[in-house]
Short mmCIF file of N, CA and C and ligand atoms in Angstrom, two decimals:
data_model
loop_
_atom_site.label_atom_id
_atom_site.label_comp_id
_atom_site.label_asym_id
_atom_site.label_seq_id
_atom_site.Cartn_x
_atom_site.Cartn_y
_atom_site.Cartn_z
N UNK A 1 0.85 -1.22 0.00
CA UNK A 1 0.00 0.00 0.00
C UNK A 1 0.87 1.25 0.00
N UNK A 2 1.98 1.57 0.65
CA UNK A 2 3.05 2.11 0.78
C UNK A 2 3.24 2.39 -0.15
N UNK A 3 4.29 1.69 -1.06
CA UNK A 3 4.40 2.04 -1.63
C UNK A 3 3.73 2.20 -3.23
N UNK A 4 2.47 1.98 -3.37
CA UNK A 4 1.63 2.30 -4.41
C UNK A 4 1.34 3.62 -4.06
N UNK A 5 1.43 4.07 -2.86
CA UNK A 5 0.97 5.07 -2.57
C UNK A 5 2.04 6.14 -3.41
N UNK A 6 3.49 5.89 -3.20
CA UNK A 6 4.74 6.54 -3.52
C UNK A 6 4.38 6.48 -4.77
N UNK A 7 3.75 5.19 -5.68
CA UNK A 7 3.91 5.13 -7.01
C UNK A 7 3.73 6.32 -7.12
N UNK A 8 1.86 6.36 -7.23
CA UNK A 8 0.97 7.26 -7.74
C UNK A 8 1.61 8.73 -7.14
N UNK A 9 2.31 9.06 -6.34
CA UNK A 9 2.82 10.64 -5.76
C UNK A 9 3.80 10.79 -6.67
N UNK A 10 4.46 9.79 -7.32
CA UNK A 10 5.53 10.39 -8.11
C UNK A 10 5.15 10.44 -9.81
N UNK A 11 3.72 9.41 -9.94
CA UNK A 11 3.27 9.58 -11.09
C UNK A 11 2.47 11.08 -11.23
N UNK A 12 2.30 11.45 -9.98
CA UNK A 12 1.27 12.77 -10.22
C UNK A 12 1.84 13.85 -10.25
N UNK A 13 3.27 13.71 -10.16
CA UNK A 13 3.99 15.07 -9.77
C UNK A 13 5.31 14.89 -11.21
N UNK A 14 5.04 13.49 -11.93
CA UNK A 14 5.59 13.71 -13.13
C UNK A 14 4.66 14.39 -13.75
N UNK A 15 3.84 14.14 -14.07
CA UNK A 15 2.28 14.66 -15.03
C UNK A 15 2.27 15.96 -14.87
N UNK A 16 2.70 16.55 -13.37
CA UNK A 16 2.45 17.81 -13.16
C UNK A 16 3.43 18.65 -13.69
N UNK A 17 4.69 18.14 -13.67
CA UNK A 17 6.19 19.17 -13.94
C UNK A 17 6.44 19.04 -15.50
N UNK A 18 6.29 17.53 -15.98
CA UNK A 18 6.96 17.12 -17.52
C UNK A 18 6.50 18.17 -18.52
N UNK A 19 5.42 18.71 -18.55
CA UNK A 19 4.96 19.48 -19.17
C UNK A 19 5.49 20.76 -19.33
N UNK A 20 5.55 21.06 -18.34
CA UNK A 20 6.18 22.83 -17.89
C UNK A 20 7.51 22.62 -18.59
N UNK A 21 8.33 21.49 -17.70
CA UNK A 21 9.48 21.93 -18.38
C UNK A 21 10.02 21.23 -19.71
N UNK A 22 8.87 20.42 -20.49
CA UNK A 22 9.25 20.05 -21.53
C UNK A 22 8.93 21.45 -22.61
N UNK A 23 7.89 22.44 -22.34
CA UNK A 23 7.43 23.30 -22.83
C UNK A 23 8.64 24.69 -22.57
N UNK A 24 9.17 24.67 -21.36
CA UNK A 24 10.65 25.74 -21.60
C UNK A 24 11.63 24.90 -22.18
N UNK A 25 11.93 23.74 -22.13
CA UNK A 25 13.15 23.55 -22.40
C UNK A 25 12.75 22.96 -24.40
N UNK A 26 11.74 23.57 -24.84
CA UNK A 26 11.40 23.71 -25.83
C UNK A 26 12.42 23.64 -26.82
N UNK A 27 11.57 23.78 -28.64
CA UNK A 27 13.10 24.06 -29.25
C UNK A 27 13.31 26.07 -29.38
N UNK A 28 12.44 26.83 -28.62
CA UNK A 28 12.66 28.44 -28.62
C UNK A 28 13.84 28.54 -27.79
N UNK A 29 13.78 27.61 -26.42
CA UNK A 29 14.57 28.30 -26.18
C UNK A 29 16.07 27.18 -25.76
N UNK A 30 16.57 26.60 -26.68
CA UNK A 30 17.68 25.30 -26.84
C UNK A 30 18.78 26.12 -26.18
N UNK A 31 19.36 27.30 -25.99
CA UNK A 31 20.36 27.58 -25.57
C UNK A 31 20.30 26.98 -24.07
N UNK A 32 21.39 26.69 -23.35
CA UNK A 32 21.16 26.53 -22.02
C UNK A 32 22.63 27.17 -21.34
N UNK A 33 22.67 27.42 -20.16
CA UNK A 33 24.00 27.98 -19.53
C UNK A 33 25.42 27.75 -19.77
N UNK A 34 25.60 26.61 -20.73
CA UNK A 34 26.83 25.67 -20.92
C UNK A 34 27.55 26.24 -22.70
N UNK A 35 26.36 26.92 -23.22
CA UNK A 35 26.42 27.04 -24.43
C UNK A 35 26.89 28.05 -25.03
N UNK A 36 27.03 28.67 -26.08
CA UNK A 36 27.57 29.84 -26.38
C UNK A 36 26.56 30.90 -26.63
N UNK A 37 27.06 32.19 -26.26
CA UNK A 37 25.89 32.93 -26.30
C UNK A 37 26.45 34.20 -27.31
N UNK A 38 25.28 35.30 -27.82
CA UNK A 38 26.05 36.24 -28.10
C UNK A 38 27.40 37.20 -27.32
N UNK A 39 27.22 36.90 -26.27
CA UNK A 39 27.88 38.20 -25.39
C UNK A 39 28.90 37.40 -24.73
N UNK A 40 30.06 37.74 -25.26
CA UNK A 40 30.97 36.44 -24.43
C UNK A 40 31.97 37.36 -23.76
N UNK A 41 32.08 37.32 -22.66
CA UNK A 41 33.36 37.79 -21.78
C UNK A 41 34.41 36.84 -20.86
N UNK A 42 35.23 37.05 -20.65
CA UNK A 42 36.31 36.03 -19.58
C UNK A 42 35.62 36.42 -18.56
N UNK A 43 35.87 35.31 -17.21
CA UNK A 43 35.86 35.08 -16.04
C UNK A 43 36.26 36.46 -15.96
N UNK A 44 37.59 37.04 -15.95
CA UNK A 44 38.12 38.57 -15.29
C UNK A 44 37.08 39.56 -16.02
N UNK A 45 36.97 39.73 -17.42
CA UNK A 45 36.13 40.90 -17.39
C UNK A 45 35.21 40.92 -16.64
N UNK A 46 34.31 39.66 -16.77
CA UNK A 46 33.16 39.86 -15.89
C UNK A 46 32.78 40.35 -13.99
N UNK A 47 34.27 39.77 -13.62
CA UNK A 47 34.51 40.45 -12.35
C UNK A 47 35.05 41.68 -12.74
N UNK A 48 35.12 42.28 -13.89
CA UNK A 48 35.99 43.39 -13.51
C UNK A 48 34.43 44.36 -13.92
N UNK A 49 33.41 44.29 -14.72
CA UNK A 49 32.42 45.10 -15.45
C UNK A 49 31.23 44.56 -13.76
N UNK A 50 31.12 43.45 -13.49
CA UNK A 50 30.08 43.28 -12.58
C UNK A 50 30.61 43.96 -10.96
N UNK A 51 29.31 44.31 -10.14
CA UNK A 51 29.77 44.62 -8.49
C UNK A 51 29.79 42.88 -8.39
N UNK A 52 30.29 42.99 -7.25
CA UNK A 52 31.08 41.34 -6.35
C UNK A 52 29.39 40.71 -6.40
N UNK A 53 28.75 41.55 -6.13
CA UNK A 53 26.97 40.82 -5.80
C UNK A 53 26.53 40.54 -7.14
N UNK A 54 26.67 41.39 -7.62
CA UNK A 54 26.14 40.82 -8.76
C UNK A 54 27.01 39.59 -9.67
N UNK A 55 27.82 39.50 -9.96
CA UNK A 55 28.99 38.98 -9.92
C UNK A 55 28.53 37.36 -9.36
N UNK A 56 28.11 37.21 -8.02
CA UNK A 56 27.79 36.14 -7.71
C UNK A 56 26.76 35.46 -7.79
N UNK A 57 26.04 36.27 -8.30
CA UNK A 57 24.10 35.56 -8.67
C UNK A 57 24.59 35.28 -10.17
N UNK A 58 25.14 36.22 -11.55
CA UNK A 58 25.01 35.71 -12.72
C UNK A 58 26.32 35.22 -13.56
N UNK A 59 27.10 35.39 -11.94
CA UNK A 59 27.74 34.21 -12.77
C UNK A 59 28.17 32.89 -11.92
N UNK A 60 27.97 33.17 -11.02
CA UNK A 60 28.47 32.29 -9.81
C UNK A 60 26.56 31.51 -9.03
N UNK A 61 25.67 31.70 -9.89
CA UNK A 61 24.54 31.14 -9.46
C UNK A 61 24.05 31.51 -8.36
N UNK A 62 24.17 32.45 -7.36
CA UNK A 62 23.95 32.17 -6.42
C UNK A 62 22.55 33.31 -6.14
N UNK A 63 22.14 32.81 -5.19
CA UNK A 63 20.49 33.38 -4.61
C UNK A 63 20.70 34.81 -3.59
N UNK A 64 20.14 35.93 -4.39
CA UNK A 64 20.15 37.62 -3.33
C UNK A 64 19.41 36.88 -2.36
N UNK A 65 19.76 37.41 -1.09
CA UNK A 65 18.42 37.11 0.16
C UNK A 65 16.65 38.11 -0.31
N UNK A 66 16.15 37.05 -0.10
CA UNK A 66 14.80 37.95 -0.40
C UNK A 66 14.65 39.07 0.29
N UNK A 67 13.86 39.94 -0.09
CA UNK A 67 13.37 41.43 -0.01
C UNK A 67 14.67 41.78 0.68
N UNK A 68 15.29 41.92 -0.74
CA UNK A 68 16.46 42.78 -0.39
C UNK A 68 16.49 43.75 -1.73
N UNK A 69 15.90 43.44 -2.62
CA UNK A 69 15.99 44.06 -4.11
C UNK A 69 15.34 45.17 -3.93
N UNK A 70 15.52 46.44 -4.27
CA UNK A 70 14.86 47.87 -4.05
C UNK A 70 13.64 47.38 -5.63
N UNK A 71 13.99 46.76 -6.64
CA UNK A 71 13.10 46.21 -7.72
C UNK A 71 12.01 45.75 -7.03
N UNK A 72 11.73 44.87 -5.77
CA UNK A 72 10.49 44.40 -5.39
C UNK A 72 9.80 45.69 -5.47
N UNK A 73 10.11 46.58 -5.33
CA UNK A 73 8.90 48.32 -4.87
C UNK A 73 8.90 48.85 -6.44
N UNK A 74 9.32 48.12 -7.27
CA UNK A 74 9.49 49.23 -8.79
C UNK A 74 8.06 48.76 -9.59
N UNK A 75 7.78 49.75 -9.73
CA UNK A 75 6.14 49.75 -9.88
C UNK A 75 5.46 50.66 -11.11
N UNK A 76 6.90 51.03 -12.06
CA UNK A 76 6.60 51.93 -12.48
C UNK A 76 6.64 51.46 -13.98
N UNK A 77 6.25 51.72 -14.98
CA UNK A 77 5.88 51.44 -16.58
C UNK A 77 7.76 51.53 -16.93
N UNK A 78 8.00 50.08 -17.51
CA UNK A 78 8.99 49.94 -18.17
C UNK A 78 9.72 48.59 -18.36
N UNK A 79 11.33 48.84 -18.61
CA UNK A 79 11.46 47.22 -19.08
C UNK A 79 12.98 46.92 -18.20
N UNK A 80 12.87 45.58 -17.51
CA UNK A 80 13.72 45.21 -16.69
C UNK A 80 14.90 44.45 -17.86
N UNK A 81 15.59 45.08 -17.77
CA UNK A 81 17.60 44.08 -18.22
C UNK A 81 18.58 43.16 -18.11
N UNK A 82 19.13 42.57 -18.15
CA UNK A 82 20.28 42.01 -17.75
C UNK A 82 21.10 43.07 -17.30
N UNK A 83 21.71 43.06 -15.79
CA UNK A 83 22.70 43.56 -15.29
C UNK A 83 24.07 43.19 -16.15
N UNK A 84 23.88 42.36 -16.94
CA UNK A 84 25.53 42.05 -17.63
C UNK A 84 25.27 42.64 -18.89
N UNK A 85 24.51 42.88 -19.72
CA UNK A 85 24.73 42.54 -20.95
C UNK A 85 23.84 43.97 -21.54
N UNK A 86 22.22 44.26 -20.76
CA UNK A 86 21.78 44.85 -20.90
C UNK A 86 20.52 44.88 -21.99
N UNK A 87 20.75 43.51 -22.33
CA UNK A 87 19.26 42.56 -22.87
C UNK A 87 18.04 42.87 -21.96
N UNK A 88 17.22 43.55 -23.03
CA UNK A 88 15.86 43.66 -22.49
C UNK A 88 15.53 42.25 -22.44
N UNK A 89 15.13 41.72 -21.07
CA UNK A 89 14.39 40.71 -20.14
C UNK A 89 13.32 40.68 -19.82
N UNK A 90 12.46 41.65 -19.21
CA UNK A 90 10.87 41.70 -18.83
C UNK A 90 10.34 43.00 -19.08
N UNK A 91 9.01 43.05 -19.36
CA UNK A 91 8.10 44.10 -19.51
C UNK A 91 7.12 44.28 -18.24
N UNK A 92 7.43 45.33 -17.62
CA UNK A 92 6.67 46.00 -16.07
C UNK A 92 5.18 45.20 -16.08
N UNK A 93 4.59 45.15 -17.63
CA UNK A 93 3.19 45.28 -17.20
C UNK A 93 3.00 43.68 -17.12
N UNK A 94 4.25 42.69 -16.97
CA UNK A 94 3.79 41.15 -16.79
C UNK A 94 4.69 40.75 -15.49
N UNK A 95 5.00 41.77 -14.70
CA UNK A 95 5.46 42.07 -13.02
C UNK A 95 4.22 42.01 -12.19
N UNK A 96 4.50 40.72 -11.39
CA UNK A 96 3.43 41.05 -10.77
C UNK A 96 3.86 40.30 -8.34
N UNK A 97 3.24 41.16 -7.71
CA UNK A 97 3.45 40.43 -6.33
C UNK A 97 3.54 39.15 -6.20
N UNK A 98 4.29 38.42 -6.12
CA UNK A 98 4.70 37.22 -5.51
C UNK A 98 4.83 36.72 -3.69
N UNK A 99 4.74 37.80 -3.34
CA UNK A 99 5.16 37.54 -1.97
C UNK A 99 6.30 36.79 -1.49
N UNK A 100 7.10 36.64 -2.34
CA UNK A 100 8.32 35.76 -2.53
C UNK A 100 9.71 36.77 -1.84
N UNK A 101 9.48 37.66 -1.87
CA UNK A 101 10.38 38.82 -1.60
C UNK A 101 11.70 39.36 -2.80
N UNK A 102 11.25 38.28 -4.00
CA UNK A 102 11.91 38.51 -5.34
C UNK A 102 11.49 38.92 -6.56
N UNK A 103 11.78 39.99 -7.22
CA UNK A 103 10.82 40.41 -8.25
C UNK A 103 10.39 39.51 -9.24
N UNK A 104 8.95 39.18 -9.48
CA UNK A 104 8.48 38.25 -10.24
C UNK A 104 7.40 38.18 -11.40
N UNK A 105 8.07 37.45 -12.56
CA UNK A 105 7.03 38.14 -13.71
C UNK A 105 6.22 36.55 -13.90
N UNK A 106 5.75 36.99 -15.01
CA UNK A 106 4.70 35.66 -15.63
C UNK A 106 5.30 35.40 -17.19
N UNK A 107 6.07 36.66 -17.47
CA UNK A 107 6.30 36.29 -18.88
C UNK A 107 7.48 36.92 -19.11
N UNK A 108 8.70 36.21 -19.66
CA UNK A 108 9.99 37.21 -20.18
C UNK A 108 9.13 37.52 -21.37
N UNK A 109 10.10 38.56 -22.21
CA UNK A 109 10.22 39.23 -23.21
C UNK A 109 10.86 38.18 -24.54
N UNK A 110 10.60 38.07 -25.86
CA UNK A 110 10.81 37.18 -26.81
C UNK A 110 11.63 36.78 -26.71
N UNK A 111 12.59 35.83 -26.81
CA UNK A 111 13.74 35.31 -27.39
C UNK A 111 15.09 36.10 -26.06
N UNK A 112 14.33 36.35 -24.71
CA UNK A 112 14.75 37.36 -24.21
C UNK A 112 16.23 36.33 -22.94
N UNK A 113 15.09 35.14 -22.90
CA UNK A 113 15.73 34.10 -21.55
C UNK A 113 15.77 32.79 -21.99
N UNK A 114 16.67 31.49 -21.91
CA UNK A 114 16.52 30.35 -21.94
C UNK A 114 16.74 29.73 -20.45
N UNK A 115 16.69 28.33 -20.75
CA UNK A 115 16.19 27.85 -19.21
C UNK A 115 17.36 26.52 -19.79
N UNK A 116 17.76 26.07 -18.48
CA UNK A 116 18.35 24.55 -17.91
C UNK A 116 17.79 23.92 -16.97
N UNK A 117 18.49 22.69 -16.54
CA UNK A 117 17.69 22.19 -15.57
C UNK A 117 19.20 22.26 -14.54
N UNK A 118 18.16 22.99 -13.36
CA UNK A 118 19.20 23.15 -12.38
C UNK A 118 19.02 21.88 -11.28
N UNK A 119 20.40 21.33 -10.97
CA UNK A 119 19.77 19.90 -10.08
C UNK A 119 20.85 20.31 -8.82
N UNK A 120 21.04 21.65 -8.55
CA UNK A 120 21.42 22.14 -7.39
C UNK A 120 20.70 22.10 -6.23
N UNK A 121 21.18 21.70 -5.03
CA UNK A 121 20.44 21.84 -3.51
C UNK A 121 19.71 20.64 -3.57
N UNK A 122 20.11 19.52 -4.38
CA UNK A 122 18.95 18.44 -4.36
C UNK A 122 17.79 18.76 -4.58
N UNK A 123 17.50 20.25 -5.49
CA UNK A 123 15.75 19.42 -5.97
C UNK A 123 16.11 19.87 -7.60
N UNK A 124 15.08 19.36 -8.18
CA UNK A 124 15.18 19.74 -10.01
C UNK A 124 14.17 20.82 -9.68
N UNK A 125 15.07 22.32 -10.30
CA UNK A 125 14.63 23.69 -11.00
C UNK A 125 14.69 23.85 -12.29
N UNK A 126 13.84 24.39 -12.68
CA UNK A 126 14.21 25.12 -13.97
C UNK A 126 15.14 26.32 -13.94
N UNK A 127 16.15 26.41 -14.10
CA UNK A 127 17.46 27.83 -14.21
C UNK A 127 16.71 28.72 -15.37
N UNK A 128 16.68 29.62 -15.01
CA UNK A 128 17.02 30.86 -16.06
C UNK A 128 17.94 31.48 -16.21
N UNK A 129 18.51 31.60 -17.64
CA UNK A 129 19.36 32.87 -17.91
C UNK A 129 19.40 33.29 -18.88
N UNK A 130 20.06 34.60 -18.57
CA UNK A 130 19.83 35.32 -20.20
C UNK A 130 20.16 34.79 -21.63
N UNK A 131 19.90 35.07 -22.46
CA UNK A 131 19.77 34.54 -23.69
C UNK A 131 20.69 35.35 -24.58
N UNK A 132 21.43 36.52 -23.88
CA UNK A 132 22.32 37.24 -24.17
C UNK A 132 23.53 37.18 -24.11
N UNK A 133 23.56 36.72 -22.86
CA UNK A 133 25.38 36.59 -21.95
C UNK A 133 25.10 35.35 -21.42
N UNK A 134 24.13 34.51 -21.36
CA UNK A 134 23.85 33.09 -20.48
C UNK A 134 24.22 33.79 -19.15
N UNK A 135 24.11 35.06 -18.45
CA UNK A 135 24.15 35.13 -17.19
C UNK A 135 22.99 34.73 -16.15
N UNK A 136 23.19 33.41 -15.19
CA UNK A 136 22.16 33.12 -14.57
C UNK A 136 21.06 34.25 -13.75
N UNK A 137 20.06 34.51 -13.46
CA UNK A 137 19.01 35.16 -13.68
C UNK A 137 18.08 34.85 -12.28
N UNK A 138 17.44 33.85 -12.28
CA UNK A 138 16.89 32.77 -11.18
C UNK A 138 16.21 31.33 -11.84
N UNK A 139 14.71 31.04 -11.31
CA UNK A 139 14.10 30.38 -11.48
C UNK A 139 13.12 30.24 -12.15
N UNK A 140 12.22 29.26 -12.77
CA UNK A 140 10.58 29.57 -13.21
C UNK A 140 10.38 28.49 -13.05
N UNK A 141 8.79 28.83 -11.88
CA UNK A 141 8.33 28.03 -11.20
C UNK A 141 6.63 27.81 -12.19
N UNK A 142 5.88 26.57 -11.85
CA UNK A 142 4.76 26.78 -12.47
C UNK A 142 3.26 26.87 -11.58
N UNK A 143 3.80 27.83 -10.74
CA UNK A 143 2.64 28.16 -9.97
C UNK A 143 2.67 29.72 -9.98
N UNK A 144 2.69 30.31 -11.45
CA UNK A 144 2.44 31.84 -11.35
C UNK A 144 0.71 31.80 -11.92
N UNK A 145 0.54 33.15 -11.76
CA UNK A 145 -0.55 33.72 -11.87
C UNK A 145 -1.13 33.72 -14.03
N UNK A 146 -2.36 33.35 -14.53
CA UNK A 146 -2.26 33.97 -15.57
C UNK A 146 -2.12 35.09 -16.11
N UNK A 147 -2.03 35.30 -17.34
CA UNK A 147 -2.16 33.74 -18.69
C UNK A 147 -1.70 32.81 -18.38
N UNK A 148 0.02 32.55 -18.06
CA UNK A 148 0.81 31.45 -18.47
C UNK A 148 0.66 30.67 -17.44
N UNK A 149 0.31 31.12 -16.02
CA UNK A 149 0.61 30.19 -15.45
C UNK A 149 2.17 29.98 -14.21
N UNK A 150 2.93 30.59 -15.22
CA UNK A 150 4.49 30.49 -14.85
C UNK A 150 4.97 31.94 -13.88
N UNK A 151 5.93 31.47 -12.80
CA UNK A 151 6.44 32.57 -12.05
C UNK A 151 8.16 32.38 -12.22
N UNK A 152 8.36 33.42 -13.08
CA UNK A 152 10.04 34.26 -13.01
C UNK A 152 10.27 34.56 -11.86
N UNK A 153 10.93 33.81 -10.74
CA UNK A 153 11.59 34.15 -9.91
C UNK A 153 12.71 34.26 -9.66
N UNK A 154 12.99 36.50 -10.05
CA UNK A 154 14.19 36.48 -10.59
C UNK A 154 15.09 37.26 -9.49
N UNK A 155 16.65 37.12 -9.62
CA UNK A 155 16.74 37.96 -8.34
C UNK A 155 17.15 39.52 -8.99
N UNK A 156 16.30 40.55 -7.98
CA UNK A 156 16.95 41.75 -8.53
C UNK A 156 18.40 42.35 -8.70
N UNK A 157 19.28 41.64 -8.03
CA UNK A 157 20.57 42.25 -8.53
C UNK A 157 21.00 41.81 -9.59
N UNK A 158 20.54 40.94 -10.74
CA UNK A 158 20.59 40.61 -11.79
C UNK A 158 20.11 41.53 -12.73
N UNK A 159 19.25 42.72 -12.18
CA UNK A 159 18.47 43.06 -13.46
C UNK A 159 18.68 44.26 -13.24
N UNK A 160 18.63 45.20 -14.15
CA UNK A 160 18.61 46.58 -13.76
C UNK A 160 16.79 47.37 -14.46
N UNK A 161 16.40 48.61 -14.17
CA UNK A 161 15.11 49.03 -14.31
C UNK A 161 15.43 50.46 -15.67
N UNK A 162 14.55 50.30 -16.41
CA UNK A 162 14.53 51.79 -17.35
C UNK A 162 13.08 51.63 -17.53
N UNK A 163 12.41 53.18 -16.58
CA UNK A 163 11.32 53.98 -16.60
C UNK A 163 11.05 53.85 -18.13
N UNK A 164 9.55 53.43 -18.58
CA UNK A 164 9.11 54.49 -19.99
C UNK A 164 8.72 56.11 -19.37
N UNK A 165 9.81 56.78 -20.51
CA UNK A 165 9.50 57.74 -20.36
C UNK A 165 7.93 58.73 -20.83
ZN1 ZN B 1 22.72 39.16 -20.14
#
């Protein structure tokens, strides 16, 4: 009984994920973090053009502490970037509260982000990163809000903000 029980929990939670991430790891967006991108810099430039923080989320993977991003409060009409590269990434008006304490959209921008599978910390994520510089970015989870469905959970020192004027 046990373990039928395990079956069916792991059959229901394939059914639930295979989809999502057979649908990012699509053929739009085939680049993944390992690959070549337009924007190529050395290890040193990139410490030398990035701050140390930023520096360690896109290229060194690592996670800002939540509500630490002054971006969670940016509320204003425009389009979020890559801190490296400067690839338009998201459009304000598909930003939406997460309560996550990380700024979070529902939808990148075209051809803007590709995804890997991150099998860091022992669980399987979907990675995001730019599609520009492959600088890692965060996550996308599939419990966002519609249309899609999907939550960009990205960290803000990855991204920088430009107001429409
Ligand atoms: Zn970039």
């Amino acid at each position: 009984m046990g373990s039928r029980r395990q079956f069916l929990v792991i059959l229901a939670s394939a059914f639930g994920m295979v989809p999502v991430v057979a649908w990012l790891t699509g053929p739009s967006t085939v680049r993944t973090a390992g690959g070549s991108f337009p924007v190529h810099k050395s290890d040193e430039e990139w410490r030398r053009v990035l701050t140390p923080a930023q520096y360690r989320v896109l290229r060194g993977h690592a996670t800002e502490r939540p509500f630490t991003s002054p971006l969670n409060r940016e509320h204003r009409e425009g389009t979020f970037s890559c801190a490296g590269c400067a690839r338009g990434l998201f459009a304000s008006a598909t930003k939406f509260d997460s309560g996550t304490g990380w700024p979070s959209f529902w939808r990148p921008l075209e051809n803007a982000v590709g995804t890997s599978v991150d099998q860091r910390l022992l669980m399987v994520r979907t990675e995001v990163h730019c599609a520009g510089c492959g600088g890692h970015l965060g996550h996308v989870f599939g419990d966002g809000p519609q249309p899609t469905g999907l939550r960009y959970c990205m960290n803000g020192i990855a991204l920088n903000f430009e107001a429409t004027l």
